[in-house]
Short mmCIF file of C-alpha atoms and ligand atoms in Angstrom, two decimals:
data_model
loop_
_atom_site.label_atom_id
_atom_site.label_comp_id
_atom_site.label_asym_id
_atom_site.label_seq_id
_atom_site.Cartn_x
_atom_site.Cartn_y
_atom_site.Cartn_z
CA UNK A 1418 0.00 0.00 0.00
CA UNK A 1419 1.19 3.49 -0.88
CA UNK A 1420 2.55 5.38 2.14
CA UNK A 1421 1.09 8.88 2.06
CA UNK A 1422 1.97 11.56 4.62
CA UNK A 1423 0.51 14.99 5.17
CA UNK A 1424 2.97 17.71 6.22
CA UNK A 1425 0.67 20.31 7.75
CA UNK A 1426 1.62 23.87 8.56
CA UNK A 1427 1.07 27.56 7.98
CA UNK A 1428 4.17 28.15 5.83
CA UNK A 1429 3.98 31.87 6.58
CA UNK A 1430 6.40 31.83 4.75
CA UNK A 1431 7.97 28.47 3.82
CA UNK A 1432 11.57 28.27 5.08
CA UNK A 1433 14.65 26.19 4.29
CA UNK A 1434 13.83 24.21 7.47
CA UNK A 1435 10.46 23.11 6.03
CA UNK A 1436 12.04 22.26 2.67
CA UNK A 1437 14.63 20.04 4.36
CA UNK A 1438 12.04 18.09 6.38
CA UNK A 1439 9.79 17.57 3.33
CA UNK A 1440 12.67 16.37 1.13
CA UNK A 1441 13.97 14.02 3.81
CA UNK A 1442 10.41 12.78 4.30
CA UNK A 1443 10.53 11.40 0.76
CA UNK A 1444 13.02 8.78 2.01
CA UNK A 1445 10.26 7.40 4.21
CA UNK A 1446 7.02 8.10 2.32
CA UNK A 1447 5.92 7.42 -1.26
CA UNK A 1448 4.05 10.70 -1.44
CA UNK A 1449 3.90 13.83 0.72
CA UNK A 1450 0.97 16.21 0.64
CA UNK A 1451 1.89 19.62 2.00
CA UNK A 1452 -1.29 20.78 3.72
CA UNK A 1453 -1.47 24.53 4.08
CA UNK A 1454 -3.81 25.43 6.89
CA UNK A 1455 -6.26 28.26 6.49
CA UNK A 1456 -7.67 29.28 9.84
CA UNK A 1457 -10.04 32.27 9.91
CA UNK A 1458 -9.02 33.03 13.52
CA UNK A 1459 -5.33 33.20 12.70
CA UNK A 1460 -3.56 36.34 11.43
CA UNK A 1461 -1.08 35.57 8.67
CA UNK A 1462 1.58 37.86 7.24
CA UNK A 1463 1.09 36.42 3.75
CA UNK A 1464 -2.26 35.46 2.24
CA UNK A 1465 -3.14 31.89 1.39
CA UNK A 1466 -2.59 32.33 -2.37
CA UNK A 1467 0.98 33.56 -1.81
CA UNK A 1468 1.84 30.88 0.74
CA UNK A 1469 0.45 28.18 -1.54
CA UNK A 1470 2.16 29.50 -4.70
CA UNK A 1471 5.55 29.64 -2.95
CA UNK A 1472 5.27 26.05 -1.70
CA UNK A 1473 4.07 24.88 -5.12
CA UNK A 1474 6.94 26.60 -6.94
CA UNK A 1475 9.46 25.22 -4.46
CA UNK A 1476 8.46 21.62 -5.25
CA UNK A 1477 7.39 22.06 -8.89
CA UNK A 1478 9.91 19.49 -10.13
CA UNK A 1479 9.04 16.83 -7.53
CA UNK A 1480 6.15 14.66 -8.69
CA UNK A 1481 5.82 12.93 -5.30
CA UNK A 1482 5.03 16.19 -3.50
CA UNK A 1483 1.69 17.93 -3.87
CA UNK A 1484 0.31 21.03 -2.22
CA UNK A 1485 -3.25 21.39 -0.96
CA UNK A 1486 -4.91 24.03 1.22
CA UNK A 1487 -7.39 22.97 3.85
CA UNK A 1488 -9.60 24.22 6.63
CA UNK A 1489 -10.66 22.36 9.72
CA UNK A 1490 -9.10 19.42 11.50
CA UNK A 1491 -5.87 17.96 10.16
CA UNK A 1492 -7.17 14.43 10.91
CA UNK A 1493 -10.20 15.05 8.66
CA UNK A 1494 -7.96 16.37 5.92
CA UNK A 1495 -5.73 13.26 6.20
CA UNK A 1496 -8.78 11.03 5.85
CA UNK A 1497 -9.98 12.95 2.81
CA UNK A 1498 -6.66 12.59 1.00
CA UNK A 1499 -6.11 8.98 2.15
CA UNK A 1500 -3.00 9.75 4.20
CA UNK A 1501 -2.09 7.35 7.01
CA UNK A 1502 0.64 9.58 8.41
CA UNK A 1503 1.25 13.11 9.60
CA UNK A 1504 4.83 14.34 9.23
CA UNK A 1505 6.19 17.05 11.51
CA UNK A 1506 9.62 18.53 12.17
CA UNK A 1507 11.26 18.87 15.58
CA UNK A 1508 13.77 21.57 16.48
CA UNK A 1509 13.94 21.55 20.26
CA UNK A 1510 12.17 20.40 23.42
CA UNK A 1511 9.37 23.02 23.31
CA UNK A 1512 8.58 21.74 19.77
CA UNK A 1513 8.58 18.20 21.16
CA UNK A 1514 6.20 18.98 24.03
CA UNK A 1515 3.83 20.87 21.75
CA UNK A 1516 3.92 18.23 19.02
CA UNK A 1517 3.54 15.37 21.48
CA UNK A 1518 0.24 16.72 22.82
CA UNK A 1519 -1.13 17.31 19.32
CA UNK A 1520 0.03 13.88 18.12
CA UNK A 1521 -1.62 12.17 21.10
CA UNK A 1522 -4.88 14.03 20.54
CA UNK A 1523 -4.82 13.40 16.79
CA UNK A 1524 -4.23 9.72 17.50
CA UNK A 1525 -7.17 9.68 19.90
CA UNK A 1526 -9.63 11.31 17.49
CA UNK A 1527 -8.62 9.37 14.37
CA UNK A 1528 -8.56 5.83 13.21
CA UNK A 1529 -4.91 4.78 13.51
CA UNK A 1530 -3.36 7.93 12.04
CA UNK A 1531 0.37 7.90 12.93
CA UNK A 1532 2.42 11.04 13.52
CA UNK A 1533 6.08 10.77 12.57
CA UNK A 1534 8.83 13.24 13.39
CA UNK A 1535 12.03 14.12 11.63
CA UNK A 1536 14.68 15.96 13.61
CA UNK A 1537 15.79 19.26 12.16
CA UNK A 1538 19.13 19.42 10.43
CA UNK A 1539 21.74 21.18 12.57
CA UNK A 1540 21.98 23.97 9.96
CA UNK A 1541 18.28 24.80 10.27
CA UNK A 1542 17.66 24.33 13.99
CA UNK A 1543 17.24 28.07 14.59
CA UNK A 1544 15.12 28.80 11.53
CA UNK A 1545 11.45 29.55 12.11
CA UNK A 1546 8.76 31.32 10.10
CA UNK A 1547 8.04 33.61 13.05
CA UNK A 1548 11.64 34.88 13.28
CA UNK A 1549 11.74 35.24 9.49
CA UNK A 1550 8.56 37.38 9.70
CA UNK A 1551 10.15 39.52 12.39
CA UNK A 1552 13.23 40.14 10.27
CA UNK A 1553 11.04 40.99 7.24
CA UNK A 1554 8.95 43.42 9.31
CA UNK A 1555 12.12 45.19 10.34
CA UNK A 1556 13.63 45.36 6.88
CA UNK A 1557 16.33 42.70 7.33
CA UNK A 1558 17.67 40.18 4.82
CA UNK A 1559 16.05 36.74 5.07
CA UNK A 1560 17.41 35.26 1.83
CA UNK A 1561 19.46 32.64 3.69
CA UNK A 1562 16.37 31.29 5.44
CA UNK A 1563 13.81 30.99 2.64
CA UNK A 1564 13.90 29.08 -0.66
CA UNK A 1565 14.73 31.12 -3.78
CA UNK A 1566 11.16 30.63 -5.00
CA UNK A 1567 9.85 32.98 -2.30
CA UNK A 1568 9.77 36.43 -3.88
CA UNK A 1569 8.83 38.86 -1.17
P1 ADP B 1886 2.54 25.62 12.34
O1 ADP B 1886 1.71 26.82 12.03
O2 ADP B 1886 1.77 24.33 12.40
O3 ADP B 1886 3.51 25.77 13.50
P2 ADP B 1886 4.81 25.87 10.60
O4 ADP B 1886 4.64 26.25 9.17
O5 ADP B 1886 5.45 26.87 11.48
O6 ADP B 1886 3.39 25.43 11.06
O7 ADP B 1886 5.63 24.51 10.75
C1 ADP B 1886 5.22 23.30 10.17
C2 ADP B 1886 6.12 22.18 10.66
O8 ADP B 1886 7.47 22.44 10.29
C3 ADP B 1886 6.16 21.99 12.18
O9 ADP B 1886 6.23 20.60 12.46
C4 ADP B 1886 7.45 22.64 12.59
O10 ADP B 1886 7.98 22.07 13.77
C5 ADP B 1886 8.32 22.30 11.40
N1 ADP B 1886 9.44 23.21 11.26
C6 ADP B 1886 9.41 24.55 11.14
N2 ADP B 1886 10.66 25.05 11.01
C7 ADP B 1886 11.51 23.98 11.06
C8 ADP B 1886 12.94 23.82 11.01
N3 ADP B 1886 13.76 24.88 10.90
N4 ADP B 1886 13.45 22.58 11.10
C9 ADP B 1886 12.62 21.52 11.23
N5 ADP B 1886 11.28 21.59 11.31
C10 ADP B 1886 10.73 22.80 11.21
#
């Protein structure tokens, strides 16, 4: 059976840390669906169309990666796209504690959905969309932290 994982996130904007986890995820999964969350309650710096276009352009040459936007529960989205796995990245212990609670809850409200984690590469351990947004807001250079496809 095909192993399909959803990599859910806001990607506001996508960073080199996300790209690394998704590419390494292809060693484990046959297909990865990048699920871009759209939550009406959440304030994003970049609108959904931009976030989606940047992720799509980043993986345009990779047939095993697709990009889909979704609303609502990640477990429902996984069911809809036939994914048996959620893929997440881990940078540090706060990430672990946060992800552990979500993974437990997602496990409890789904039918055997497994969450898998890939540890961040040493080079990207400090990269986060929120710090990238802060640098952008203050006029700094973020080119080292985002893929070339992201044209701000
Ligand atoms: P969310 O809004 O769900 O936090 P993000 O877009 O910030 O979404 O992140 C999506 C996933 O990517 C999360 O699992 C997060 O831990 C992971 N991630 C973000 N930055 C990095 C990085 N530099 N290295 C590894 N994983 C990362």
